[in-house]
Amino acid sequence: SEMAAVKKVIGYSPAVMEKYGPESELSNFTVDVVMDRVGKEMGKKIDVGITNFGGIRVDMPKGDIIVDDIMSMFPFKNNIVYVEVKGSRLREVLEGMAAKRVEVIGGMKIVVENRKLVSVTIGGEPLQDDKIYTMATITFLLHGGDRLYLGEGMETVKELEVSIYDAMSEYIIAETAAGRPITGKKDGRVVIKK
């Protein structure tokens, strides 16, 4: 039955993972999984990822993770997206976030002070304006969702036939099959100085 399906246990979380800004275990985990899946779908390394706090609706519970937990976490019909972005355009996006609200980022470390972007490093190297970076995101953020326009001014935008829900649940199932618990970590990727 459908009821039994949503109650199916797909993983185990040793601790509650909450979402909060500027970075949290759950938000970091989410964008990292999206980057991982886009990379697998495209067969290439993904440099950076951007998703949004608003798209994560509930916390990851402690203990057994059931299908319904992930459906409740990601109820919106968002597909994952592969983008190629010039460094200068990525800098614009991050400057816009610094001025308003920093969303969920992966693959980079940013420092914001007084609503200004102070530094960006990607893979340990400073952001280069003339370099093309590979980015993972979701459809909601392509044309104005949460005031982001990640589909505009880009070199390449390719929407994949994989929803964020599928990416998350399939990652959890694979990790569980490999005998690993579901955990996230904060790593200092967003530093906001007043």
Coordinates of C-alpha atoms in Angstrom, one line a residue:
S1 CA 0.0 0.0 0.0
E2 CA 1.0 3.6 -0.4
M3 CA 0.9 4.1 3.3
A4 CA 3.4 1.3 3.8
A5 CA 5.7 2.8 1.1
V6 CA 6.0 6.2 2.8
K7 CA 6.8 4.4 6.2
K8 CA 9.6 2.4 4.7
V9 CA 12.9 2.9 6.5
I10 CA 15.7 4.0 4.2
G11 CA 18.4 5.1 6.5
Y12 CA 19.6 6.0 10.0
S13 CA 20.6 9.4 11.4
P14 CA 22.5 9.3 14.7
A15 CA 21.5 12.9 15.5
V16 CA 18.9 15.5 14.6
M17 CA 20.1 17.7 11.8
E18 CA 18.5 21.1 11.8
K19 CA 18.7 23.9 9.2
Y20 CA 19.8 27.4 10.1
G21 CA 21.9 30.1 8.6
P22 CA 24.5 30.8 7.6
E23 CA 25.4 27.1 7.5
S24 CA 24.1 24.0 9.2
E25 CA 24.6 20.3 9.1
L26 CA 21.4 19.7 7.2
S27 CA 21.9 22.5 4.6
N28 CA 25.5 21.6 4.0
F29 CA 24.5 17.9 3.6
T30 CA 21.7 18.9 1.1
V31 CA 23.9 21.0 -1.2
D32 CA 26.7 18.5 -1.1
V33 CA 24.4 15.7 -2.1
V34 CA 23.0 17.8 -5.0
M35 CA 26.6 18.5 -6.1
D36 CA 27.5 14.8 -5.9
R37 CA 24.4 13.7 -8.0
V38 CA 24.9 16.4 -10.6
G39 CA 28.5 15.3 -10.9
K40 CA 27.4 11.7 -11.4
E41 CA 24.8 12.5 -14.0
M42 CA 27.2 14.7 -16.0
G43 CA 30.2 12.5 -15.5
K44 CA 32.4 15.5 -14.4
K45 CA 33.6 17.2 -11.2
I46 CA 31.3 19.9 -9.9
D47 CA 33.1 22.9 -8.4
V48 CA 30.3 24.6 -6.5
G49 CA 26.7 24.3 -5.5
I50 CA 23.9 26.6 -4.5
T51 CA 20.6 25.6 -3.0
N52 CA 18.2 27.4 -0.7
F53 CA 17.2 27.2 3.0
G54 CA 13.5 27.7 2.1
G55 CA 13.5 24.5 0.1
I56 CA 14.3 22.4 3.2
R57 CA 11.0 22.2 5.0
V58 CA 11.7 20.1 8.1
D59 CA 14.7 18.8 10.1
M60 CA 16.3 15.4 9.7
P61 CA 15.1 13.3 12.6
K62 CA 17.3 11.4 14.9
G63 CA 17.0 7.6 14.4
D64 CA 15.3 5.8 11.5
I65 CA 14.8 7.9 8.4
I66 CA 11.6 7.0 6.5
V67 CA 10.5 7.9 3.0
D68 CA 8.0 10.4 4.4
D69 CA 10.7 12.3 6.2
I70 CA 12.5 13.1 3.0
M71 CA 9.2 13.8 1.2
S72 CA 8.4 16.3 3.9
M73 CA 11.9 17.8 3.8
F74 CA 11.7 18.4 0.0
P75 CA 8.0 18.7 -0.9
F76 CA 8.6 21.0 -3.9
K77 CA 9.0 19.7 -7.4
N78 CA 12.5 20.9 -8.0
N79 CA 14.9 19.2 -10.4
I80 CA 18.6 19.4 -10.1
V81 CA 20.5 21.5 -12.6
Y82 CA 24.0 21.6 -14.1
V83 CA 25.4 25.0 -14.8
E84 CA 28.6 26.4 -16.2
V85 CA 29.2 29.9 -14.8
K86 CA 31.9 32.4 -15.5
G87 CA 33.8 33.5 -12.3
S88 CA 32.7 37.1 -12.7
R89 CA 29.1 36.1 -12.8
L90 CA 29.4 33.8 -9.8
R91 CA 31.0 36.7 -7.9
E92 CA 27.9 38.8 -8.8
V93 CA 25.6 36.1 -7.5
L94 CA 27.6 35.9 -4.2
E95 CA 27.8 39.7 -3.8
G96 CA 24.0 39.8 -4.2
M97 CA 23.7 37.1 -1.5
A98 CA 26.1 38.9 0.8
A99 CA 24.0 42.1 0.6
K100 CA 20.7 40.2 1.3
R101 CA 20.9 36.7 2.6
V102 CA 23.5 34.0 2.0
E103 CA 21.8 30.8 0.8
V104 CA 23.1 27.3 1.0
I105 CA 26.5 26.9 -0.7
G106 CA 28.9 24.0 -1.4
G107 CA 32.4 23.7 -2.8
M108 CA 33.4 27.2 -1.8
K109 CA 34.2 29.2 1.3
I110 CA 33.0 32.7 1.5
V111 CA 33.6 35.5 4.0
V112 CA 31.1 38.3 4.3
E113 CA 31.6 41.5 6.3
N114 CA 29.1 44.4 6.6
R115 CA 27.0 42.8 3.9
K116 CA 30.0 42.8 1.5
L117 CA 31.7 39.8 0.0
V118 CA 35.3 39.9 1.4
S119 CA 36.7 36.7 -0.1
V120 CA 35.7 33.6 -2.0
T121 CA 37.8 30.4 -2.3
I122 CA 36.9 27.5 -4.5
G123 CA 38.8 24.2 -3.9
G124 CA 41.2 26.3 -1.8
E125 CA 42.0 28.8 -4.6
P126 CA 40.7 32.4 -4.9
L127 CA 37.7 32.8 -7.3
Q128 CA 39.0 33.7 -10.7
D129 CA 36.8 36.1 -12.7
D130 CA 37.8 34.7 -16.1
K131 CA 37.5 31.0 -15.2
I132 CA 34.5 28.8 -16.0
Y133 CA 33.2 26.9 -13.0
T134 CA 30.8 23.9 -12.9
M135 CA 27.8 24.5 -10.6
A136 CA 25.0 22.4 -9.3
T137 CA 21.7 24.0 -8.3
I138 CA 17.9 23.4 -8.5
T139 CA 15.2 24.7 -10.9
F140 CA 13.5 27.0 -8.4
L141 CA 16.6 29.2 -8.2
L142 CA 17.1 29.6 -12.0
H143 CA 14.7 32.5 -12.6
G144 CA 14.1 34.5 -9.4
G145 CA 13.2 32.0 -6.7
D146 CA 14.5 33.5 -3.4
R147 CA 15.7 36.5 -5.6
L148 CA 18.3 34.3 -7.3
Y149 CA 18.7 34.1 -11.1
L150 CA 21.1 31.2 -11.5
G151 CA 19.8 30.4 -15.0
E152 CA 20.7 33.8 -16.3
G153 CA 24.0 35.1 -17.7
M154 CA 25.4 31.6 -17.6
E155 CA 27.5 29.8 -20.2
T156 CA 25.4 26.5 -20.0
V157 CA 22.2 25.5 -18.1
K158 CA 21.1 21.9 -18.3
E159 CA 18.1 20.8 -16.2
L160 CA 18.4 17.1 -15.3
E161 CA 15.6 14.6 -15.0
V162 CA 16.2 14.0 -11.3
S163 CA 14.3 15.7 -8.6
I164 CA 16.0 17.0 -5.4
Y165 CA 13.8 14.4 -3.6
D166 CA 15.1 11.6 -5.7
A167 CA 18.7 12.8 -5.3
M168 CA 18.4 12.9 -1.5
S169 CA 16.5 9.7 -1.0
E170 CA 18.7 7.7 -3.4
Y171 CA 21.9 9.0 -1.8
I172 CA 20.6 8.0 1.7
I173 CA 19.6 4.5 0.4
A174 CA 23.1 4.1 -1.2
E175 CA 24.9 5.3 2.0
T176 CA 22.8 3.0 4.1
A177 CA 23.5 0.0 1.8
A178 CA 27.2 0.8 2.3
G179 CA 26.7 0.6 6.0
R180 CA 27.1 4.3 6.7
P181 CA 24.9 6.5 8.9
I182 CA 23.5 9.8 7.5
T183 CA 25.4 12.7 9.0
G184 CA 26.2 16.3 8.0
K185 CA 28.9 18.7 9.2
K186 CA 29.6 22.3 9.5
D187 CA 33.0 23.2 8.0
G188 CA 33.2 27.0 8.1
R189 CA 32.1 27.4 4.5
V190 CA 30.2 30.6 5.3
V191 CA 31.8 33.1 7.7
I192 CA 29.8 36.3 8.4
K193 CA 31.6 39.0 10.3
K194 CA 29.5 41.9 11.5

